[in-house]
Amino acid sequence: MFDKKSKANPFALSLLAAGIALASHSASAQTASCEYIVNDDWGSGAVATIRLTNTGSSTINGWDVSWGYDNNTISNLWNANLSGNNPYSASNLTWNSAIAPGQSVEFGMQVNSSGTAEVPDISGDICDDSADNGNGNGNGNGNGNGNGNGNGNGNGNGNGDNGNGNGEPTAGVFRVDESGNVTKNGDVMPVQCGSWFGLEGRHEPENDPDNPGGAPMELFVGNMWWANDGQGTGRTIQQTMDEIKDLGINVVRLPISPQTLDPNDPQSSGDGILKNHESVRQDNARQAMEDFIVQAAENDIQVIIGIHSCSNYLGWRAGRLDATPPYADTERVGYEFFRDGYACGYDGVGPDVVVHEYNEELWLNDLREIAQLQHDLDVDNILGIDIFNEPWDYTWDQWKGMVERAYEAINEVNQDTLIVVQGIGSTLSDDTHVPHGDTAYNPNWGENFYSFGENPIDIPRDRLVISPHTYGPSVFVQNHFLDPSQSECEGLEGNAAGEAGCNVVLNTATLRAGWDQHFGYLAGQGYAILIGEFGGNADWPLETPQAQQDLWSHQAPGTDLQWQEMLVDYMVENDMQGCYWSINPESTDTWGLYNHAYEPETNEGGWGTWLDFDERKADLLRTLWGENQ
């Protein structure tokens, strides 16, 4: 309106600017249609939605609306802050405060009624008085997905995650029963699960010609662009879903990172970044995640969505939301993808470190966004949210508080999903010891629930899934895996044990004592226990980078498979379920349920080409699921 370099009277200009601002505010105050929609009405109660649609030309930042009933009362409300008592008011949460032009924000509620679900007028500074309210109670021409057009007043769009044409709920309601079983819509559902990774980010080598040192987020599909001279393998996500369903898998754990939620992240799309064949390549990681969830729902496969790291560049090593270098794999033999140039926090990092800032506020907002997916995608298969992967760099008190705040954030948005919680570790990054029972039995990252017994997580038991991670020697050689007759190996683990020529000699009683102390003692107490990651390289120490093979060349192959068999026997006896890591075979230390054409040093061009199931692992899962009796 005026030249900011003008030397005119600054006081007059400030008055002019204030007048313009006031006029602009007045002109844009009536910028949204505010609709009250009855989604489902069963006589004594109803589910309703208030939808705020920005009809103006500028973004609405913050909103507050009010309404009242003659006879109805609110019993529960989600996705907004509620105040008042008929009349009621609702205001935005942090994550849904902004409404872009043409976009909508919705919040929902359950009301008690006396035979009639009322449709009140909605008022507020942003509300356009001409907006109509609608009755979309699902008694009209609804389709099977609950998107039915109601026969009521106004526009009547039920938009229904809560109702179909017969007034029946379609959203999957997941709970844990008194025996610790996961249920869906009241029916016990065995959790026969595998992890399918890639969307959380992979690590490209520094010599990659197109994306050196990158961390692209792309679901592995077994169909890379270079396979068969550029023709691809023809494998699709649907083929894999068919095959894993035939095996018995009904749940997929899907790891993501915060960047996966951003469709515009530079590691999310583009030639030279994504490596899948163009016939199965997605537009971006966010779209790939959403499409996968919808496709899984169509195949009656449930999903657990997990935040696997604070950054796609850091991966599994992070251990905390604001992780900083140096990281735990600095001395890892044969490992190439050190990420000391990246961090999720600023504390103590140098000027050359790239910081992908993450903190509790951002994390809780991401959890809310994930919780909203069931509504946004109109699916019924989001069994749980695995809130953060292997938080080994927290004490139990710290992690417990974070879990309880995560539950509150998720529950603001979605009361139908479960909260999947991993354990902690044994030692913090500053070498602080964390209690985990007898120190002879060291837990894996994510395995330690020892302190839960005296200081349990304070969230409803019917929403909580205890989800420890535990692995055998192909991931890390713990001291209690070693032959106790080798006195020279006392206190050694990992690389040091290999260099000393220590033998891995697994003892069932020793392994069970550790599992009992770390998480097994909770079995039979009414908690759902789902081992969130287990698995391993059945041929270890073969089929590993050459440096690892050299380190453990004295060890006979097959020890890790023996460890897996011992764990599965323990799980069966204690009625535990689990998510096998992993369905896809691109994990260097565990490989996967599918065999892989890739072999280190001999067939590196086979990377990303999947073969048939490894029948040893498939048979292990059949045993876990009670099919080998």
XYZ file of C-alpha atoms in Angstrom:
629
model
C 0.000 0.000 0.000
C 2.936 2.314 0.538
C 6.671 2.449 0.009
C 8.400 1.135 3.133
C 11.313 3.486 2.375
C 9.074 6.570 2.607
C 10.284 9.316 4.942
C 6.741 10.467 5.690
C 5.610 10.966 9.298
C 6.158 7.498 10.882
C 3.412 8.109 13.442
C 0.905 8.867 10.683
C 2.042 5.784 8.807
C 1.619 3.627 11.891
C -1.935 4.930 12.344
C -2.630 4.253 8.681
C -1.215 0.748 8.995
C -3.300 0.076 12.074
C -6.410 1.302 10.256
C -5.642 -0.979 7.326
C -5.079 -3.897 9.669
C -8.375 -3.275 11.430
C -10.208 -2.958 8.166
C -8.588 -6.096 6.868
C -9.509 -8.000 10.019
C -13.084 -6.776 9.795
C -13.321 -7.770 6.141
C -11.871 -11.210 6.746
C -13.677 -12.017 10.010
C -16.516 -13.824 8.201
C -14.231 -16.243 6.384
C -15.401 -19.742 7.236
C -18.458 -21.925 6.909
C -19.123 -23.545 10.273
C -21.166 -26.738 9.985
C -22.577 -29.106 12.585
C -22.962 -32.627 11.143
C -24.608 -35.582 12.853
C -22.655 -38.641 11.758
C -24.471 -41.338 13.706
C -27.671 -41.225 15.797
C -28.852 -44.146 17.923
C -31.579 -42.373 19.881
C -29.990 -42.031 23.297
C -26.802 -40.621 21.847
C -25.053 -39.460 18.725
C -21.655 -38.791 17.180
C -21.305 -35.382 15.564
C -18.648 -33.356 13.763
C -18.118 -29.611 13.533
C -16.402 -28.720 10.264
C -14.766 -25.323 9.746
C -14.029 -24.570 6.073
C -11.994 -21.499 5.157
C -14.010 -19.635 2.497
C -11.700 -16.610 2.455
C -8.480 -15.851 0.634
C -6.051 -15.878 3.582
C -5.100 -18.455 6.176
C -7.062 -18.541 9.424
C -4.628 -18.747 12.334
C -6.497 -19.785 15.449
C -10.228 -20.299 15.905
C -12.863 -20.427 18.623
C -16.510 -21.409 18.055
C -19.564 -21.818 20.281
C -22.912 -23.619 20.245
C -25.623 -24.803 22.596
C -28.349 -27.439 22.862
C -31.856 -27.527 24.172
C -31.712 -31.109 25.469
C -28.400 -32.682 24.362
C -25.162 -32.709 26.375
C -21.577 -33.511 25.409
C -20.021 -36.609 26.936
C -16.720 -36.583 25.025
C -14.973 -34.308 22.527
C -11.768 -34.750 20.499
C -9.448 -32.658 18.279
C -10.250 -29.385 20.113
C -10.115 -27.722 23.532
C -13.567 -27.752 25.134
C -14.833 -25.159 27.607
C -18.184 -24.087 28.981
C -21.228 -26.148 29.833
C -24.094 -25.594 27.392
C -23.417 -23.294 25.767
C -20.104 -24.895 24.854
C -17.023 -23.402 23.251
C -14.197 -25.152 21.406
C -10.843 -23.764 20.333
C -7.965 -25.063 18.252
C -5.147 -27.286 19.394
C -1.578 -26.401 18.397
C -1.495 -28.731 15.415
C -4.853 -27.738 13.847
C -4.879 -23.974 14.462
C -4.213 -22.978 10.834
C -6.854 -23.392 8.115
C -5.622 -22.572 4.618
C -8.039 -21.110 2.041
C -10.360 -23.808 0.759
C -9.255 -26.256 3.462
C -11.226 -27.621 6.415
C -10.609 -28.534 10.033
C -12.930 -30.885 11.879
C -13.402 -31.869 15.485
C -15.777 -34.469 16.809
C -17.853 -35.278 19.830
C -20.201 -37.799 21.356
C -23.432 -36.402 22.800
C -26.146 -37.733 25.047
C -29.647 -37.090 23.755
C -33.227 -37.829 24.677
C -34.500 -39.327 21.450
C -33.357 -36.584 19.070
C -29.886 -35.527 17.969
C -30.017 -31.754 17.752
C -28.355 -29.692 15.008
C -27.424 -26.380 16.652
C -26.138 -23.236 14.976
C -22.390 -22.615 15.282
C -21.193 -19.111 16.046
C -17.762 -17.497 16.220
C -15.671 -14.677 14.783
C -14.683 -16.764 11.779
C -18.147 -18.163 11.061
C -20.149 -17.102 8.031
C -23.735 -16.805 9.254
C -25.024 -18.131 5.944
C -23.524 -21.575 6.484
C -25.997 -24.439 6.734
C -25.728 -27.244 9.194
C -26.323 -30.792 8.154
C -27.632 -34.054 9.462
C -25.443 -36.823 8.135
C -26.500 -39.548 10.510
C -25.931 -42.364 8.060
C -29.609 -43.266 7.728
C -29.737 -42.022 4.172
C -27.951 -43.182 1.035
C -24.688 -44.104 2.734
C -22.130 -46.317 1.076
C -20.302 -49.135 2.785
C -17.463 -46.881 3.904
C -19.554 -44.516 5.942
C -19.330 -41.653 3.455
C -23.094 -41.627 3.021
C -25.079 -38.540 2.185
C -27.583 -38.164 4.961
C -31.200 -37.357 4.287
C -31.297 -34.535 6.774
C -31.053 -30.805 6.778
C -28.460 -28.664 5.019
C -25.662 -30.412 3.131
C -25.913 -33.555 5.236
C -22.427 -34.878 4.453
C -21.598 -37.486 7.075
C -17.923 -37.725 6.023
C -18.222 -40.712 8.145
C -15.408 -42.402 9.874
C -18.091 -43.233 12.424
C -21.017 -44.405 10.335
C -22.081 -46.293 7.240
C -25.399 -46.465 5.451
C -26.848 -48.643 8.182
C -25.719 -46.423 11.025
C -23.047 -48.957 12.051
C -19.555 -47.793 13.065
C -16.823 -48.483 10.521
C -13.765 -47.188 12.400
C -11.696 -50.038 13.824
C -11.752 -49.880 17.623
C -8.693 -51.625 19.078
C -8.442 -52.554 22.733
C -6.633 -54.951 25.086
C -8.905 -57.312 27.017
C -8.418 -58.439 30.624
C -6.271 -61.389 29.482
C -3.906 -59.200 27.505
C -5.337 -60.047 24.078
C -5.643 -57.387 21.396
C -9.208 -57.014 20.163
C -10.718 -55.303 17.138
C -14.306 -54.189 17.531
C -14.603 -56.523 20.516
C -13.216 -59.656 18.833
C -9.867 -61.147 19.874
C -7.325 -60.713 17.085
C -4.006 -62.583 17.108
C -1.209 -60.179 16.206
C 0.857 -62.040 13.592
C 3.159 -59.260 12.576
C 6.150 -58.369 10.463
C 7.981 -55.071 9.956
C 8.262 -53.612 6.458
C 10.807 -50.828 6.450
C 12.151 -48.181 4.102
C 9.910 -45.170 4.629
C 11.937 -44.137 7.672
C 14.978 -43.558 5.438
C 17.916 -45.575 4.205
C 21.578 -44.624 4.041
C 23.194 -44.012 0.679
C 26.996 -44.410 0.418
C 29.187 -41.381 -0.059
C 30.079 -42.569 -3.580
C 26.490 -42.761 -4.770
C 26.510 -40.891 -8.116
C 23.118 -39.209 -7.662
C 22.571 -38.820 -3.918
C 25.897 -39.150 -2.065
C 25.384 -39.642 1.654
C 21.625 -39.240 1.213
C 18.777 -40.720 3.228
C 15.883 -41.338 0.831
C 12.557 -42.484 2.258
C 11.102 -45.190 0.040
C 9.344 -48.398 0.898
C 11.340 -51.389 -0.330
C 9.198 -53.258 -2.857
C 11.668 -55.810 -4.274
C 11.639 -54.091 -7.653
C 14.599 -51.747 -8.206
C 15.017 -49.738 -11.395
C 18.227 -51.493 -12.417
C 16.930 -55.081 -12.090
C 16.760 -57.146 -15.303
C 18.575 -54.514 -17.348
C 16.124 -51.814 -16.311
C 12.981 -53.855 -16.830
C 12.424 -54.360 -13.098
C 11.294 -57.576 -11.446
C 7.545 -57.019 -11.748
C 7.020 -57.410 -8.000
C 4.329 -55.157 -6.517
C 3.111 -54.298 -3.041
C -0.064 -56.257 -3.748
C 1.924 -59.382 -4.636
C 3.761 -59.138 -1.339
C 0.544 -58.539 0.597
C -0.952 -61.652 -1.003
C 2.106 -63.732 -0.101
C 2.457 -62.586 3.507
C -1.285 -63.051 4.076
C -1.035 -66.606 2.764
C 1.776 -67.190 5.246
C -0.368 -65.821 8.097
C 0.782 -62.226 8.646
C -2.171 -59.975 9.480
C -0.328 -56.953 10.900
C 2.479 -54.870 9.389
C 4.638 -52.598 11.503
C 5.528 -49.621 9.318
C 8.486 -47.521 10.543
C 8.599 -43.866 9.492
C 10.539 -40.739 10.469
C 9.236 -37.199 11.028
C 10.379 -36.326 7.506
C 8.132 -39.054 6.062
C 5.159 -36.889 6.991
C 6.437 -34.043 4.777
C 5.668 -34.657 1.082
C 8.083 -31.887 0.131
C 11.158 -33.193 1.932
C 14.104 -33.252 -0.528
C 14.795 -36.923 0.291
C 11.167 -37.809 -0.426
C 11.002 -37.861 -4.217
C 12.907 -37.425 -7.466
C 14.957 -39.336 -10.007
C 18.272 -40.446 -8.562
C 16.778 -40.267 -5.070
C 14.166 -43.020 -5.236
C 15.420 -46.395 -6.418
C 12.227 -48.349 -7.041
C 11.359 -49.138 -10.646
C 9.218 -46.382 -12.144
C 6.284 -48.793 -12.416
C 6.036 -48.946 -8.607
C 7.544 -45.587 -7.671
C 5.458 -43.261 -5.522
C 5.268 -39.469 -5.806
C 6.713 -38.952 -2.329
C 7.132 -40.699 1.004
C 3.967 -39.238 2.543
C 1.872 -40.466 -0.369
C 3.579 -43.863 -0.217
C 2.708 -44.158 3.475
C -0.916 -43.187 2.967
C -1.366 -45.453 -0.053
C 0.175 -48.361 1.835
C -2.206 -47.911 4.778
C -5.226 -47.782 2.467
C -4.056 -50.806 0.469
C -3.418 -52.737 3.668
C -6.969 -51.934 4.805
C -8.331 -53.264 1.529
C -6.419 -56.493 2.229
C -7.614 -56.703 5.857
C -4.063 -56.131 7.084
C -3.741 -53.997 10.198
C -0.851 -51.541 10.585
C 1.265 -50.254 13.446
C 2.866 -46.940 12.506
C 6.089 -46.239 14.344
C 8.328 -43.174 14.634
C 11.647 -44.904 14.089
C 13.988 -41.982 14.608
C 14.204 -38.235 15.052
C 15.615 -37.935 11.519
C 15.748 -40.013 8.369
C 19.503 -39.391 8.398
C 20.102 -40.934 11.826
C 17.985 -44.091 11.749
C 17.913 -46.598 14.580
C 20.895 -45.194 16.482
C 19.198 -42.024 17.786
C 18.008 -43.206 21.214
C 16.295 -39.920 22.064
C 14.304 -37.132 20.413
C 17.168 -34.601 20.396
C 20.028 -36.999 19.675
C 23.494 -35.592 19.011
C 26.804 -37.171 17.975
C 28.933 -39.125 18.609
C 26.689 -42.112 17.973
C 26.946 -45.632 19.301
C 28.155 -47.220 16.061
C 31.356 -45.166 15.827
C 33.474 -48.282 16.486
C 31.254 -50.723 14.591
C 33.389 -53.063 12.471
C 32.531 -53.116 8.781
C 29.960 -50.318 9.019
C 30.069 -47.488 6.466
C 27.214 -45.129 7.254
C 28.368 -43.004 10.172
C 26.204 -39.921 10.622
C 28.184 -37.729 12.990
C 27.526 -34.816 10.638
C 23.824 -34.831 11.570
C 21.916 -34.216 14.784
C 18.389 -33.694 16.096
C 19.451 -31.293 18.853
C 21.851 -28.383 19.261
C 23.494 -29.276 22.556
C 27.249 -29.443 22.062
C 27.219 -29.832 18.280
C 29.789 -28.122 16.094
C 29.124 -25.567 13.351
C 29.534 -28.177 10.612
C 26.786 -30.447 11.953
C 23.444 -30.338 10.138
C 20.660 -30.165 12.740
C 17.243 -31.598 11.939
C 15.647 -30.116 15.029
C 13.334 -32.416 16.972
C 11.907 -32.074 20.438
C 8.954 -33.162 22.519
C 6.561 -30.549 21.139
C 7.298 -31.564 17.537
C 7.081 -35.237 18.475
C 3.677 -34.871 20.137
C 2.381 -32.965 17.115
C 3.608 -35.779 14.852
C 1.817 -38.322 17.032
C -1.391 -36.305 16.706
C -0.940 -36.182 12.948
C -0.445 -39.935 12.747
C -3.448 -40.486 14.997
C -5.551 -38.408 12.608
C -4.758 -40.681 9.637
C -7.528 -43.152 10.479
C -10.063 -40.367 10.010
C -8.370 -38.648 7.068
C -7.907 -41.869 5.086
C -11.252 -43.352 6.167
C -9.658 -46.654 7.198
C -10.258 -49.030 10.093
C -6.873 -50.744 10.292
C -4.548 -48.521 12.368
C -4.055 -50.933 15.255
C -1.480 -48.880 17.103
C 1.114 -46.126 17.121
C 4.632 -47.181 18.122
C 5.533 -43.868 19.668
C 9.370 -43.913 19.433
C 11.948 -46.509 18.549
C 14.404 -47.880 21.126
C 14.586 -44.888 23.527
C 17.750 -46.208 25.159
C 19.084 -42.758 26.108
C 16.370 -42.030 28.709
C 15.924 -43.137 32.290
C 12.706 -44.951 33.140
C 11.240 -41.902 34.903
C 11.971 -39.709 31.891
C 10.532 -42.187 29.413
C 7.469 -42.946 31.550
C 6.518 -39.272 31.622
C 6.974 -38.987 27.871
C 4.800 -42.050 27.273
C 1.996 -40.620 29.380
C 2.125 -37.309 27.510
C 2.173 -39.193 24.199
C -0.990 -41.033 25.213
C -2.711 -37.732 26.019
C -1.742 -36.284 22.637
C -2.913 -39.338 20.691
C -6.098 -39.602 22.692
C -6.996 -36.010 21.834
C -7.328 -37.162 18.249
C -8.046 -40.884 18.202
C -9.597 -42.951 20.958
C -9.651 -46.135 18.865
C -5.965 -46.975 18.494
C -3.452 -48.583 20.865
C -0.293 -47.026 22.295
C 2.696 -49.254 21.508
C 5.519 -48.597 23.969
C 9.092 -49.856 23.793
C 11.417 -50.248 26.729
C 14.645 -48.394 27.443
C 18.279 -49.553 27.547
C 20.898 -50.257 30.187
C 23.322 -47.329 29.853
C 22.802 -43.724 28.785
C 25.065 -41.957 26.314
C 26.866 -40.316 29.252
C 27.557 -43.804 30.726
C 24.906 -43.494 33.445
C 23.761 -46.963 34.507
C 20.033 -47.692 34.143
C 18.521 -50.410 36.387
C 17.685 -53.590 34.507
C 17.875 -56.339 37.129
C 20.860 -58.650 37.373
C 23.682 -56.954 35.491
C 24.744 -60.321 34.113
C 21.859 -60.087 31.654
C 22.231 -56.996 29.493
C 19.093 -55.904 27.600
C 18.987 -54.828 23.996
C 17.964 -51.266 23.243
C 14.209 -51.134 23.796
C 14.107 -54.330 25.883
C 14.254 -52.941 29.400
C 10.931 -52.772 31.306
C 12.529 -53.733 34.613
C 11.367 -50.573 36.431
C 7.821 -50.832 35.113
C 6.944 -53.229 37.944
C 7.399 -50.654 40.697
C 6.618 -47.590 38.575
C 4.064 -48.566 35.918
C 2.996 -46.325 33.067
C -0.168 -44.476 34.041
C -2.396 -44.940 31.009
C -5.406 -47.252 30.650
C -4.294 -50.861 30.441
C -6.765 -51.527 27.642
C -4.898 -49.035 25.438
C -1.311 -50.089 26.253
C 0.904 -52.541 24.369
C 4.228 -53.456 25.990
C 6.651 -53.836 23.088
C 10.246 -54.812 23.954
C 12.893 -55.347 21.271
C 15.303 -58.237 21.606
C 17.950 -59.672 19.291
C 20.547 -62.391 19.129
C 24.221 -62.417 18.143
C 23.801 -61.338 14.527
C 22.780 -57.890 15.803
C 24.989 -57.704 18.889
C 26.933 -60.296 20.870
C 25.988 -59.817 24.510
C 28.299 -61.106 27.231
C 25.678 -63.599 28.440
C 25.727 -65.230 24.990
C 29.342 -66.345 25.530
C 30.837 -69.616 26.712
C 31.289 -69.187 30.489
C 34.215 -71.650 30.464
C 36.340 -69.081 28.609
C 37.560 -67.009 31.528
C 39.379 -64.674 29.159
C 35.990 -63.601 27.799
C 34.547 -62.446 31.117
C 33.028 -58.982 30.718
C 33.571 -58.848 26.950
C 30.907 -58.222 24.331
C 30.526 -57.118 20.721
C 33.714 -56.567 18.712
C 35.946 -57.187 21.718
C 34.483 -60.667 22.162
C 35.102 -61.495 18.523
C 38.651 -60.213 18.605
C 39.362 -62.377 21.692
C 38.088 -65.499 19.939
C 35.143 -65.937 22.320
C 32.605 -68.589 21.417
C 28.860 -67.940 21.381
C 27.330 -70.818 23.341
C 23.666 -70.115 24.048
C 22.091 -71.347 27.247
C 18.292 -71.465 27.441
C 18.143 -70.880 31.198
C 20.437 -67.865 30.952
C 18.486 -66.295 28.107
C 15.170 -66.835 29.880
C 16.451 -65.325 33.095
C 17.280 -62.137 31.211
C 13.972 -62.011 29.341
C 12.076 -62.647 32.590
C 13.733 -59.726 34.342
C 13.483 -57.331 31.418
C 9.850 -57.871 30.371
C 8.637 -61.451 30.827
C 7.522 -60.919 34.419
C 4.621 -58.874 33.036
C 3.189 -61.881 31.189
C -0.009 -63.048 32.767
C -0.675 -59.698 34.459
C -3.216 -58.596 31.857
C -0.825 -56.598 29.708
C -0.561 -57.072 25.977
C 3.047 -58.026 25.243
C 4.121 -57.683 21.634
C 7.838 -58.097 21.004
C 8.180 -55.223 18.583
C 11.380 -56.458 16.928
C 13.033 -59.850 16.867
C 14.726 -61.794 14.099
C 18.194 -62.150 12.699
C 20.579 -63.539 10.121
C 19.990 -67.292 10.159
C 23.442 -67.909 8.640
C 25.441 -65.609 10.894
C 28.372 -64.997 10.791
C 28.083 -65.739 7.073
C 26.223 -63.350 4.746
C 27.621 -60.328 6.584
C 30.178 -57.685 5.563
C 33.598 -59.275 5.214
C 34.958 -57.477 8.287
C 32.275 -59.128 10.434
C 32.914 -62.531 8.884
C 36.618 -62.176 9.639
C 35.891 -61.119 13.230
C 33.752 -64.210 13.899
C 35.328 -66.700 11.509
C 35.831 -69.110 14.454
C 32.036 -69.277 15.048
C 30.004 -72.022 13.366
C 27.074 -70.675 11.274
C 23.532 -71.028 12.559
C 23.923 -69.699 16.098
C 21.533 -66.810 15.573
C 18.827 -69.114 14.218
C 19.236 -71.165 17.392
C 18.731 -67.981 19.421
C 15.563 -67.184 17.464
C 14.191 -70.669 18.079
C 14.825 -70.312 21.826
C 13.005 -66.967 21.886
C 10.007 -68.301 19.968
C 9.688 -71.220 22.403
C 9.716 -68.666 25.254
C 7.091 -66.529 23.510
C 4.795 -69.494 22.912
C 5.021 -70.646 26.529
C 4.289 -67.136 27.800
C 1.548 -66.331 25.261
C 3.479 -63.439 23.693
C 3.164 -62.190 20.157
C 5.678 -60.333 18.036
C 6.657 -58.395 14.915
C 9.382 -60.137 12.939
C 12.207 -57.928 11.665
C 11.789 -57.881 8.864
C 9.536 -58.818 5.969
C 11.895 -57.266 3.417
C 15.487 -58.541 3.231
C 17.528 -55.335 2.929
C 18.579 -55.210 6.588
C 22.316 -55.868 6.587
C 22.522 -57.523 10.016
C 19.217 -59.461 10.059
C 18.233 -59.942 6.422
C 14.530 -60.718 6.164
C 11.655 -63.106 5.743
C 12.265 -63.010 2.001
C 15.565 -64.265 0.669
C 17.695 -61.737 -1.190
C 19.524 -61.981 -4.505
C 22.166 -59.665 -3.053
C 25.317 -61.208 -1.603
C 28.184 -59.160 -0.151
C 31.249 -59.057 -2.374
C 29.769 -61.450 -4.986
C 26.372 -60.158 -6.200
C 25.986 -56.568 -5.098
C 23.852 -55.831 -8.162
C 21.190 -58.084 -6.659
C 20.441 -55.498 -3.981
C 16.704 -54.969 -3.722
C 15.688 -58.097 -5.640
C 13.595 -60.420 -3.484
C 13.446 -64.183 -3.839
C 11.146 -66.688 -2.111
C 10.615 -66.867 1.648
C 13.452 -68.161 3.780
C 11.623 -71.326 4.832
C 13.585 -71.548 8.085
C 12.147 -68.192 9.145
C 8.688 -68.918 7.760
C 8.639 -72.162 9.740
C 9.719 -70.284 12.857
C 6.706 -67.972 12.493
C 4.362 -70.913 11.939
C 5.603 -72.296 15.259
C 4.962 -68.955 16.951
C 1.429 -68.893 15.552
C 0.644 -72.432 16.678
C 0.600 -73.993 13.227
C 3.434 -76.488 13.841
C 1.848 -78.569 16.577
